[in-house]
Amino acid sequence: MGDSGTAGNTTTVSWVPVLEQLRGFNFGPGRAYNVAQGGATTSSVLSSGQHTELASLVNDGDVTFGALLIGTNDFGANGTGALIASGLLTGQPLQDWLDQRANNIITATDTVLSAGPEGFLLFGVADVTLLPGGRSLITTPEQKQRVGDAVDEINRQIRGYAETSGIAYFDTAAAMRDLLGGTTASLGGVSINLTTGNSDPHHFFRDQIHPNVLGNGVIANMVIASLNEAYGAGIAPLSDYELLQMAGLENEYVEETLSTVDLSPYIVVPEPASALLLLFAVPAFAAAARWTAFLLGMLIAAAACCARGEEAPGEFDWSIFRLPPADAIAAPGAIDPPVEELPEVPVEEPEPPAEEEAVEEVEGDDPEPVPDAVWYQPSTWFIPPYWDVGFQFGLNNATGNTEASSMQVGGNVKRKTEETVFTLKMQYSQGRNNGVENENQAFMMGRNEWTLGESPWSLFVTGTLEYDQFRAFDLRLASHAGLSYLFFDTERLEVAGRVGSGVSREYGGPDDEYIPEASFGGDFEWCITEAQKFSTNVDYYPDWSDFTDYRINTEAGWEIALDGPMDISLKLSVIDRYDSTPNGRKHNDLSTAMLVIWKP
């Protein structure tokens, strides 16, 4: 995938035929597997369908390795590069523009990776200040710095993506600055012009932006070096003599110069599969263990607080914390307290019962023993009236010009008593478009609240787990605790708010560290009629160290009960997860679904 630098144009070829002719690369009949298009930008790669076309070729088994070199035309389109150089495009508008370029590249690559190629090579965006057109238009050090910084910001994001996705990345801008930053370079002992475009083969560029024959040969060597370094391809690099021979300059060859340059510092090598598995499995296993312990602790705490037999409801009962009776323990060296002696009271001996009565008493049933007091009765944990359980399922399918399918499954569990409220939510969704997976995510949330008697205040502990194949991280775990306040609690309306603090961590992403977070949230549930219910909840998690770095999870649902012997209802669901720092991905993940809910 890419632009004319990969597709070629009317005046110049690209690095693709160089590899095809000199190293036998298979780009299909008529180079059908090269889906790059001249003039492409990071946006038009998506709008023209380059990414879905290459993904289909991978799905069909025609293509095993993919590559993407794009971004140069984005700086030329609409004079954006000039606006950046002059300082007219700066601040947040510039950052938004750069984020979108990176997100376009990531989306295109993600689409191909979801088809399962053996490998992928992602090129960083070229430093446009070193192209002949850039050299003539971007002249002052300040202008070069502004544009160079913009290029580096895009490359920072897509390099981080490549590292977390386990694919090869070539730092094009860094290589250009080191190898092509001067006015000339030596290739095979021949001086090559780097500053102007000309069809003369002694020039690296043919025009203002496109490489000449030798330039395409150098790019081809970058591809070879990346495949060798990252995937152990074992392909012989192109020698300086081969490149000069291709340009018709073999008679000027003196010695190998450029081919001896080590390109490995510019290549990000994906971790081996076993290493990736180990790096992910260790923290994930530890996190899963902490998550399991957390949920188990909530269950035990809820059982201990809620299921204590037939005790009267209402006032908060602290008996869960009481010690056993004093006569059940004996502390070493304990001395019984003095007891005041009371005068003896004569006791009259009762008359012995009649013989028949005595016999009846002996033959009668023994009185039932009084059970000892217990702290809780586990059997009451499963009493049905306390529980509200539902399973949901949704399916969408389209055929014809577009083959698309999506599926969502999940469940909701709520146990409410006078002392506690336990909530558990689980959701998984998966989707494909034209045979290419474009959605694969899971979410789990568990929360337990302990009421403080008849007070509207309560204590809460919450844990969440998030997985999304197409976000910048593999797994996010978070846990928060704090106070909750019940504003309304009627038969038809329940409104509550929460405030607390906690920590989150993203595994397998660029921000793989613990982040201290504040927690603000609220729940709203309204039974419109006996057959309709609307509910929504919002949770806001700002970083304690920087409130401009935050997450917002929002969910809303409208349920309509259906008539019938089974407790089945329809639900219109809207879920949005917002991240202010998506690391090159989109800020919002919005999903809507029509679901069927069954409550056993």
C-alpha positions as CSV (number, residue, x, y, z in Angstrom):
1,M,0.0,0.0,0.0
2,G,1.1,3.5,-0.5
3,D,1.4,6.4,-3.0
4,S,3.3,6.9,-6.2
5,G,6.5,6.2,-4.4
6,T,5.3,2.6,-4.3
7,A,2.9,2.5,-7.3
8,G,5.2,4.4,-9.7
9,N,4.0,7.1,-12.2
10,T,4.4,8.1,-15.8
11,T,8.0,9.4,-15.3
12,T,9.5,7.0,-12.8
13,V,9.2,3.5,-11.5
14,S,9.3,2.5,-7.9
15,W,11.2,0.2,-5.6
16,V,8.7,-2.6,-6.4
17,P,10.0,-3.6,-9.8
18,V,13.6,-3.3,-8.4
19,L,12.8,-6.1,-6.0
20,E,10.8,-8.0,-8.5
21,Q,13.6,-8.0,-11.1
22,L,16.7,-8.3,-9.0
23,R,15.5,-10.4,-6.1
24,G,12.5,-12.3,-7.5
25,F,9.8,-10.8,-5.3
26,N,6.3,-11.9,-6.4
27,F,3.9,-9.0,-6.7
28,G,1.4,-11.0,-8.7
29,P,0.5,-11.1,-12.4
30,G,0.9,-7.6,-13.7
31,R,1.9,-6.6,-10.1
32,A,-1.7,-7.0,-9.1
33,Y,-0.6,-7.4,-5.4
34,N,0.8,-3.8,-5.4
35,V,-2.4,-1.9,-4.6
36,A,-0.7,1.5,-4.0
37,Q,-2.1,4.4,-6.0
38,G,-0.4,7.6,-7.2
39,G,-1.3,10.7,-5.3
40,A,-2.5,8.8,-2.3
41,T,-2.6,10.4,1.2
42,T,-3.2,8.6,4.5
43,S,-6.9,9.4,4.2
44,S,-7.3,8.2,0.6
45,V,-5.6,4.9,1.4
46,L,-8.8,4.3,3.4
47,S,-11.3,5.9,1.2
48,S,-10.0,4.1,-1.9
49,G,-10.0,0.8,-0.2
50,Q,-6.3,-0.1,-0.5
51,H,-6.4,-1.6,3.0
52,T,-9.4,-3.8,2.4
53,E,-8.1,-4.9,-1.0
54,L,-4.8,-6.0,0.5
55,A,-6.5,-7.7,3.4
56,S,-8.6,-9.7,0.9
57,L,-5.5,-10.8,-0.9
58,V,-4.1,-12.0,2.4
59,N,-7.3,-13.8,3.2
60,D,-7.2,-15.5,-0.2
61,G,-3.7,-16.7,0.4
62,D,-2.2,-14.6,-2.4
63,V,-0.2,-12.3,-0.2
64,T,1.9,-13.4,2.8
65,F,3.8,-10.1,3.6
66,G,2.4,-6.5,3.5
67,A,4.0,-3.1,3.5
68,L,2.8,0.5,3.8
69,L,4.8,3.6,2.8
70,I,2.6,6.8,2.9
71,G,2.4,10.3,4.3
72,T,4.4,12.5,2.0
73,N,1.4,13.8,0.1
74,D,-0.4,14.8,3.3
75,F,2.1,17.6,3.8
76,G,1.6,18.8,0.2
77,A,-2.2,18.6,0.2
78,N,-4.0,21.9,0.8
79,G,-0.6,23.6,1.6
80,T,-0.5,21.9,5.0
81,G,3.2,21.6,5.0
82,A,3.6,25.4,4.3
83,L,1.1,26.2,7.1
84,I,3.1,24.1,9.5
85,A,6.5,25.6,8.4
86,S,5.2,29.2,8.7
87,G,3.8,28.6,12.2
88,L,0.2,29.3,11.0
89,L,-0.9,25.8,11.9
90,T,0.1,25.0,15.5
91,G,-1.2,24.1,18.9
92,Q,-4.2,21.8,19.3
93,P,-5.4,22.1,15.6
94,L,-1.9,20.9,14.5
95,Q,-2.0,18.0,17.1
96,D,-5.5,17.0,15.9
97,W,-4.2,16.9,12.3
98,L,-1.2,14.8,13.2
99,D,-3.3,12.4,15.3
100,Q,-5.6,11.9,12.3
101,R,-2.6,11.1,10.0
102,A,-1.3,8.5,12.5
103,N,-4.8,7.1,13.0
104,N,-5.3,6.6,9.3
105,I,-2.0,4.7,9.0
106,I,-2.8,2.6,12.0
107,T,-6.4,1.8,10.7
108,A,-5.0,0.7,7.3
109,T,-2.4,-1.5,8.9
110,D,-4.8,-2.9,11.5
111,T,-7.2,-4.0,8.7
112,V,-4.5,-5.9,6.9
113,L,-3.1,-7.5,10.1
114,S,-6.6,-8.7,11.0
115,A,-6.4,-10.9,7.9
116,G,-3.4,-12.7,9.4
117,P,-0.3,-12.1,7.2
118,E,3.0,-13.7,8.1
119,G,4.6,-10.3,8.5
120,F,4.2,-6.6,7.8
121,L,6.6,-3.7,7.3
122,L,5.5,-0.2,8.3
123,F,7.6,2.7,7.0
124,G,7.7,5.9,9.0
125,V,6.7,9.1,7.2
126,A,9.6,10.6,5.2
127,D,11.2,13.9,6.3
128,V,9.8,16.1,3.5
129,T,12.3,18.8,4.3
130,L,15.0,16.7,2.6
131,L,13.0,16.2,-0.6
132,P,14.1,18.6,-3.5
133,G,10.7,20.3,-3.2
134,G,11.0,20.6,0.6
135,R,14.5,22.0,0.3
136,S,13.4,24.8,-2.0
137,L,10.3,25.8,0.0
138,I,11.3,25.1,3.6
139,T,14.5,27.1,4.0
140,T,15.0,28.5,7.4
141,P,16.1,26.4,10.5
142,E,12.8,27.4,12.3
143,Q,10.7,26.1,9.4
144,K,12.6,22.9,9.1
145,Q,12.3,22.4,12.8
146,R,8.5,22.8,12.8
147,V,8.0,20.4,9.9
148,G,10.5,18.0,11.2
149,D,8.8,17.9,14.6
150,A,5.4,17.3,12.9
151,V,6.9,14.3,11.0
152,D,8.4,13.0,14.2
153,E,5.1,13.2,16.1
154,I,3.3,11.0,13.5
155,N,6.2,8.6,13.5
156,R,6.3,8.5,17.3
157,Q,2.7,7.3,17.3
158,I,2.9,4.7,14.5
159,R,6.2,3.4,15.8
160,G,4.6,2.8,19.2
161,Y,1.8,1.0,17.4
162,A,4.2,-1.2,15.5
163,E,6.0,-2.1,18.6
164,T,2.8,-3.2,20.4
165,S,1.5,-4.9,17.3
166,G,4.6,-7.0,16.8
167,I,5.4,-5.8,13.2
168,A,8.5,-4.4,11.6
169,Y,9.0,-0.7,11.5
170,F,11.6,1.3,9.4
171,D,12.4,4.8,10.7
172,T,12.5,6.5,7.3
173,A,13.0,10.0,8.6
174,A,16.0,9.1,10.7
175,A,17.6,7.2,7.9
176,M,17.1,10.1,5.5
177,R,18.6,12.6,7.9
178,D,21.7,10.4,8.5
179,L,22.2,9.2,4.9
180,L,20.7,12.0,2.7
181,G,21.1,15.1,4.9
182,G,24.0,16.5,2.9
183,T,24.2,17.7,-0.7
184,T,25.9,14.6,-2.2
185,A,26.4,10.9,-1.3
186,S,28.8,8.3,-2.5
187,L,27.3,5.1,-4.0
188,G,29.9,2.7,-5.3
189,G,32.4,5.5,-5.3
190,V,30.2,7.6,-7.6
191,S,29.0,11.0,-6.4
192,I,25.2,11.2,-6.3
193,N,23.3,14.6,-6.1
194,L,20.8,14.8,-3.3
195,T,19.4,18.3,-3.6
196,T,17.7,18.6,-7.0
197,G,15.5,16.4,-9.2
198,N,16.8,15.3,-12.6
199,S,16.5,12.4,-15.0
200,D,20.2,12.1,-15.0
201,P,21.0,8.9,-13.1
202,H,23.6,10.7,-11.1
203,H,20.7,12.3,-9.2
204,F,19.0,10.5,-6.3
205,F,15.7,12.2,-7.1
206,R,14.0,12.4,-10.6
207,D,11.8,15.3,-9.7
208,Q,10.7,17.3,-6.6
209,I,9.6,14.3,-4.6
210,H,10.1,11.0,-6.5
211,P,13.3,8.9,-6.3
212,N,15.3,8.2,-9.4
213,V,16.6,4.7,-10.3
214,L,19.3,4.8,-7.6
215,G,16.9,6.2,-5.1
216,N,14.5,3.4,-5.6
217,G,17.3,0.9,-5.3
218,V,18.2,2.4,-1.9
219,I,14.6,2.1,-0.7
220,A,14.6,-1.5,-2.0
221,N,17.6,-2.2,0.2
222,M,15.7,-0.7,3.2
223,V,12.9,-3.2,2.5
224,I,15.4,-6.1,2.3
225,A,17.3,-5.1,5.5
226,S,14.0,-4.8,7.4
227,L,12.8,-8.2,6.3
228,N,16.1,-9.8,7.1
229,E,16.4,-8.1,10.5
230,A,12.8,-8.6,11.6
231,Y,11.8,-11.9,10.0
232,G,15.1,-13.6,9.2
233,A,14.3,-13.6,5.5
234,G,17.9,-14.2,4.5
235,I,17.7,-12.0,1.3
236,A,21.0,-10.8,-0.2
237,P,21.1,-7.0,-0.1
238,L,21.6,-5.1,-3.4
239,S,25.2,-4.2,-3.9
240,D,26.3,-0.8,-5.1
241,Y,27.5,-2.4,-8.3
242,E,24.0,-3.8,-9.0
243,L,22.4,-0.4,-8.3
244,L,24.9,1.4,-10.6
245,Q,24.4,-1.3,-13.3
246,M,20.6,-0.8,-13.1
247,A,21.2,2.9,-13.7
248,G,23.7,2.3,-16.5
249,L,26.6,3.6,-14.4
250,E,28.4,0.4,-13.8
251,N,31.5,1.6,-15.7
252,E,32.0,4.3,-13.0
253,Y,31.9,1.8,-10.1
254,V,34.9,2.0,-7.7
255,E,34.0,0.2,-4.5
256,E,31.1,-0.7,-2.2
257,T,30.2,2.3,-0.1
258,L,26.4,2.7,0.6
259,S,25.7,-1.0,0.7
260,T,28.1,-1.4,3.6
261,V,26.0,1.0,5.8
262,D,24.3,-0.8,8.7
263,L,20.6,-0.1,8.5
264,S,19.7,-2.1,11.6
265,P,19.6,1.0,13.9
266,Y,16.6,2.3,11.9
267,I,14.7,-1.0,12.1
268,V,12.3,-1.9,15.0
269,V,12.2,-5.6,15.2
270,P,9.0,-7.4,16.4
271,E,9.4,-9.6,19.4
272,P,9.5,-13.3,18.7
273,A,6.1,-15.0,19.2
274,S,7.3,-16.9,22.3
275,A,8.8,-13.7,23.8
276,L,5.6,-11.8,23.1
277,L,3.6,-14.6,24.7
278,L,5.8,-14.5,27.8
279,L,5.8,-10.7,28.0
280,F,2.1,-10.6,27.9
281,A,1.3,-13.8,29.8
282,V,3.3,-12.9,32.9
283,P,1.6,-9.5,33.7
284,A,-1.7,-10.7,32.4
285,F,-1.6,-13.8,34.6
286,A,-0.7,-11.7,37.6
287,A,-3.4,-9.2,36.7
288,A,-5.9,-12.0,36.3
289,A,-4.9,-13.4,39.7
290,R,-5.4,-10.0,41.3
291,W,-8.8,-9.6,39.4
292,T,-9.9,-13.1,40.5
293,A,-9.0,-12.4,44.1
294,F,-10.7,-9.1,44.0
295,L,-14.0,-10.6,42.7
296,L,-13.8,-13.5,45.2
297,G,-13.2,-11.0,48.0
298,M,-16.3,-9.0,46.9
299,L,-18.4,-12.2,46.8
300,I,-17.2,-13.2,50.3
301,A,-17.8,-9.8,51.7
302,A,-21.2,-9.6,50.1
303,A,-22.1,-13.0,51.4
304,A,-20.9,-12.1,54.9
305,C,-22.7,-8.8,55.0
306,C,-26.0,-9.9,53.4
307,A,-26.6,-13.5,54.2
308,R,-26.9,-13.7,58.0
309,G,-30.1,-15.7,58.3
310,E,-33.3,-14.2,59.6
311,E,-31.9,-11.1,61.3
312,A,-34.2,-8.1,61.2
313,P,-33.6,-5.7,58.3
314,G,-33.0,-2.0,58.7
315,E,-30.3,-0.9,61.1
316,F,-26.8,-1.6,60.0
317,D,-25.7,-4.8,61.8
318,W,-22.0,-4.8,62.9
319,S,-22.3,-8.4,64.2
320,I,-20.2,-9.6,61.3
321,F,-17.2,-8.2,63.2
322,R,-18.2,-9.5,66.7
323,L,-16.0,-11.9,68.6
324,P,-17.2,-15.4,69.7
325,P,-18.9,-15.7,73.1
326,A,-16.5,-15.1,76.0
327,D,-17.0,-18.7,77.3
328,A,-15.9,-20.1,74.0
329,I,-12.3,-18.8,74.4
330,A,-9.9,-18.9,77.3
331,A,-7.1,-16.4,77.2
332,P,-3.9,-17.5,79.1
333,G,-3.8,-16.0,82.6
334,A,-7.3,-14.5,82.4
335,I,-9.0,-13.9,85.8
336,D,-12.7,-14.1,86.2
337,P,-14.2,-10.9,87.6
338,P,-15.5,-11.0,91.2
339,V,-19.2,-11.9,91.6
340,E,-21.3,-10.7,94.5
341,E,-22.5,-13.5,96.6
342,L,-26.3,-13.7,97.0
343,P,-28.2,-15.2,99.9
344,E,-29.3,-18.7,99.4
345,V,-33.0,-19.2,98.8
346,P,-34.6,-22.4,100.0
347,V,-35.9,-24.5,97.2
348,E,-38.8,-26.8,97.7
349,E,-38.4,-30.2,96.2
350,P,-41.1,-30.8,93.6
351,E,-43.4,-33.8,94.0
352,P,-42.4,-36.7,91.9
353,P,-44.6,-37.2,88.9
354,A,-47.0,-40.0,88.7
355,E,-45.7,-43.2,87.2
356,E,-47.8,-42.9,84.0
357,E,-46.7,-39.2,83.5
358,A,-43.1,-40.3,84.0
359,V,-43.4,-42.9,81.3
360,E,-45.0,-40.5,78.9
361,E,-42.2,-38.0,79.6
362,V,-39.6,-40.7,78.9
363,E,-41.2,-41.9,75.7
364,G,-42.0,-38.4,74.5
365,D,-39.8,-36.5,71.9
366,D,-36.8,-34.7,73.2
367,P,-37.1,-30.9,72.8
368,E,-35.4,-29.4,69.7
369,P,-32.0,-28.0,70.6
370,V,-31.6,-24.2,70.2
371,P,-29.2,-23.6,67.4
372,D,-26.0,-21.8,68.2
373,A,-25.7,-18.2,66.8
374,V,-23.8,-18.0,63.5
375,W,-22.1,-15.1,61.8
376,Y,-23.8,-15.8,58.4
377,Q,-25.7,-18.6,56.6
378,P,-24.2,-19.2,53.1
379,S,-27.4,-20.8,51.9
380,T,-29.2,-17.4,51.9
381,W,-26.7,-16.1,49.3
382,F,-28.7,-17.9,46.6
383,I,-32.2,-16.9,47.7
384,P,-33.9,-15.9,44.3
385,P,-35.7,-12.7,45.4
386,Y,-32.3,-11.0,46.0
387,W,-31.1,-11.6,42.4
388,D,-31.7,-9.9,39.1
389,V,-29.9,-11.8,36.3
390,G,-30.1,-11.3,32.6
391,F,-28.3,-12.7,29.5
392,Q,-28.3,-10.7,26.3
393,F,-27.5,-11.6,22.6
394,G,-27.5,-9.6,19.4
395,L,-26.6,-10.6,15.8
396,N,-26.4,-8.6,12.6
397,N,-25.7,-9.9,9.1
398,A,-25.6,-8.4,5.6
399,T,-24.9,-10.0,2.2
400,G,-24.7,-8.7,-1.3
401,N,-22.3,-6.0,-2.4
402,T,-21.1,-5.9,1.2
403,E,-20.6,-9.0,3.4
404,A,-20.8,-7.9,7.0
405,S,-21.6,-9.6,10.3
406,S,-21.4,-8.7,13.9
407,M,-22.3,-10.3,17.2
408,Q,-22.6,-9.2,20.8
409,V,-23.2,-11.3,23.9
410,G,-23.2,-10.3,27.5
411,G,-24.8,-10.6,30.9
412,N,-25.9,-8.5,33.9
413,V,-26.1,-9.7,37.5
414,K,-27.4,-7.6,40.4
415,R,-28.0,-8.7,44.0
416,K,-29.6,-6.1,46.2
417,T,-30.3,-6.5,49.9
418,E,-30.7,-4.1,52.8
419,E,-27.0,-4.1,53.5
420,T,-25.3,-4.5,50.1
421,V,-25.7,-4.1,46.4
422,F,-23.5,-6.3,44.1
423,T,-23.4,-5.6,40.4
424,L,-21.6,-7.5,37.7
425,K,-21.6,-6.7,33.9
426,M,-20.0,-8.6,31.1
427,Q,-20.0,-7.9,27.4
428,Y,-18.2,-9.3,24.3
429,S,-18.6,-8.1,20.7
430,Q,-17.0,-9.3,17.4
431,G,-17.5,-8.2,13.8
432,R,-16.2,-8.7,10.3
433,N,-16.6,-6.8,7.1
434,N,-15.9,-8.5,3.7
435,G,-14.2,-11.3,5.6
436,V,-11.9,-8.9,7.5
437,E,-12.2,-8.7,11.3
438,N,-12.9,-5.1,12.3
439,E,-14.2,-5.5,15.9
440,N,-13.0,-7.7,18.8
441,Q,-13.5,-6.3,22.3
442,A,-14.6,-7.4,25.7
443,F,-15.6,-5.5,28.9
444,M,-16.2,-6.6,32.5
445,M,-17.2,-4.6,35.5
446,G,-17.8,-5.7,39.1
447,R,-18.9,-3.4,41.9
448,N,-20.0,-4.0,45.5
449,E,-21.6,-1.4,47.8
450,W,-22.0,-1.6,51.5
451,T,-24.9,0.6,52.8
452,L,-24.4,2.5,56.1
453,G,-27.7,1.7,57.8
454,E,-30.6,3.9,56.7
455,S,-28.2,6.6,55.5
456,P,-28.1,7.4,51.8
457,W,-24.3,7.0,51.9
458,S,-22.5,3.8,51.1
459,L,-19.0,2.4,50.5
460,F,-18.1,1.0,47.2
461,V,-15.3,-1.0,45.5
462,T,-15.2,-1.4,41.7
463,G,-13.0,-3.3,39.3
464,T,-13.0,-3.2,35.5
465,L,-11.4,-5.1,32.7
466,E,-11.2,-3.9,29.1
467,Y,-9.9,-5.8,26.1
468,D,-9.9,-4.4,22.5
469,Q,-7.8,-5.8,19.7
470,F,-7.9,-2.5,17.8
471,R,-6.8,-0.2,20.5
472,A,-3.3,0.8,21.4
473,F,-3.1,-1.7,24.3
474,D,-4.0,-5.3,24.8
475,L,-5.6,-5.2,28.3
476,R,-6.6,-2.5,30.7
477,L,-7.3,-3.3,34.4
478,A,-8.6,-0.7,36.9
479,S,-9.8,-0.7,40.5
480,H,-11.4,2.1,42.4
481,A,-13.0,2.7,45.8
482,G,-14.9,5.5,47.5
483,L,-18.3,6.8,48.6
484,S,-21.7,6.5,46.9
485,Y,-24.8,8.6,47.6
486,L,-28.3,7.5,46.7
487,F,-30.3,10.6,45.7
488,F,-33.6,8.8,44.8
489,D,-34.7,5.2,45.6
490,T,-38.3,4.7,44.8
491,E,-40.2,1.9,43.1
492,R,-39.8,3.5,39.7
493,L,-36.8,5.8,40.0
494,E,-33.2,5.2,41.3
495,V,-30.5,7.9,41.0
496,A,-27.0,7.5,42.6
497,G,-23.7,9.2,42.4
498,R,-20.1,8.1,43.2
499,V,-16.8,9.7,44.1
500,G,-13.6,7.9,44.8
501,S,-10.0,7.1,43.8
502,G,-8.1,4.2,42.4
503,V,-5.5,3.1,39.8
504,S,-5.5,1.7,36.3
505,R,-2.9,0.0,34.1
506,E,-2.7,-0.7,30.4
507,Y,-0.8,-3.9,29.4
508,G,0.9,-4.3,26.0
509,G,0.7,-0.6,25.1
510,P,2.9,2.5,25.1
511,D,1.6,3.6,28.6
512,D,2.3,0.3,30.4
513,E,2.4,1.7,33.9
514,Y,0.1,2.3,36.9
515,I,-1.9,5.5,36.6
516,P,-3.5,7.0,39.8
517,E,-7.0,8.1,38.9
518,A,-9.9,9.9,40.5
519,S,-13.3,8.4,40.0
520,F,-16.6,10.2,39.5
521,G,-19.7,8.4,38.3
522,G,-23.5,8.1,38.5
523,D,-26.3,5.7,37.7
524,F,-29.9,6.5,36.6
525,E,-32.6,3.9,36.3
526,W,-36.3,4.8,35.4
527,C,-39.1,2.3,35.1
528,I,-41.2,4.2,32.6
529,T,-44.0,1.6,32.7
530,E,-44.4,-1.9,33.9
531,A,-43.0,-3.0,30.5
532,Q,-40.4,-0.3,29.8
533,K,-37.2,0.7,31.5
534,F,-34.5,3.3,30.7
535,S,-31.1,3.2,32.4
536,T,-27.8,5.0,32.0
537,N,-24.5,5.2,33.8
538,V,-21.4,7.4,33.4
539,D,-18.0,7.0,34.9
540,Y,-15.3,9.7,34.6
541,Y,-11.6,8.8,35.4
542,P,-9.2,11.7,35.3
543,D,-5.5,11.2,35.9
544,W,-4.6,12.7,39.3
545,S,-1.4,14.2,38.0
546,D,-3.1,15.7,34.8
547,F,-6.8,16.2,34.6
548,T,-6.6,16.7,30.9
549,D,-5.7,13.0,30.6
550,Y,-8.9,11.2,31.3
551,R,-11.3,8.4,30.4
552,I,-15.1,8.4,30.2
553,N,-17.3,5.3,30.0
554,T,-20.9,5.8,29.2
555,E,-23.7,3.3,28.7
556,A,-27.4,3.8,28.0
557,G,-30.2,1.2,27.4
558,W,-33.9,1.1,26.8
559,E,-35.6,-2.2,27.6
560,I,-39.1,-3.2,26.4
561,A,-40.6,-6.4,27.9
562,L,-42.3,-8.8,25.5
563,D,-45.5,-10.7,26.3
564,G,-45.0,-14.4,26.7
565,P,-44.3,-17.3,29.1
566,M,-40.6,-16.5,29.1
567,D,-39.1,-13.4,30.6
568,I,-37.7,-11.9,27.4
569,S,-37.3,-8.3,26.4
570,L,-35.7,-6.2,23.7
571,K,-33.0,-3.7,24.5
572,L,-31.6,-0.8,22.5
573,S,-28.0,-0.3,23.8
574,V,-25.6,2.5,23.2
575,I,-22.1,2.3,24.7
576,D,-19.3,4.9,24.3
577,R,-15.8,4.6,25.7
578,Y,-13.7,7.8,25.4
579,D,-9.9,8.1,25.9
580,S,-8.3,11.6,25.7
581,T,-4.9,10.0,25.0
582,P,-5.6,7.1,22.5
583,N,-1.9,6.9,21.2
584,G,-2.8,7.3,17.6
585,R,-6.2,5.7,17.7
586,K,-9.6,7.4,17.7
587,H,-10.7,9.0,20.9
588,N,-14.2,7.4,20.9
589,D,-15.3,3.8,20.6
590,L,-19.1,4.0,20.0
591,S,-21.2,0.9,19.6
592,T,-25.0,0.6,19.2
593,A,-26.9,-2.7,19.3
594,M,-30.4,-4.1,19.4
595,L,-30.3,-7.1,21.8
596,V,-32.6,-9.8,23.1
597,I,-32.5,-10.2,26.9
598,W,-33.5,-13.4,28.7
599,K,-34.0,-13.4,32.5
600,P,-34.1,-16.9,33.9
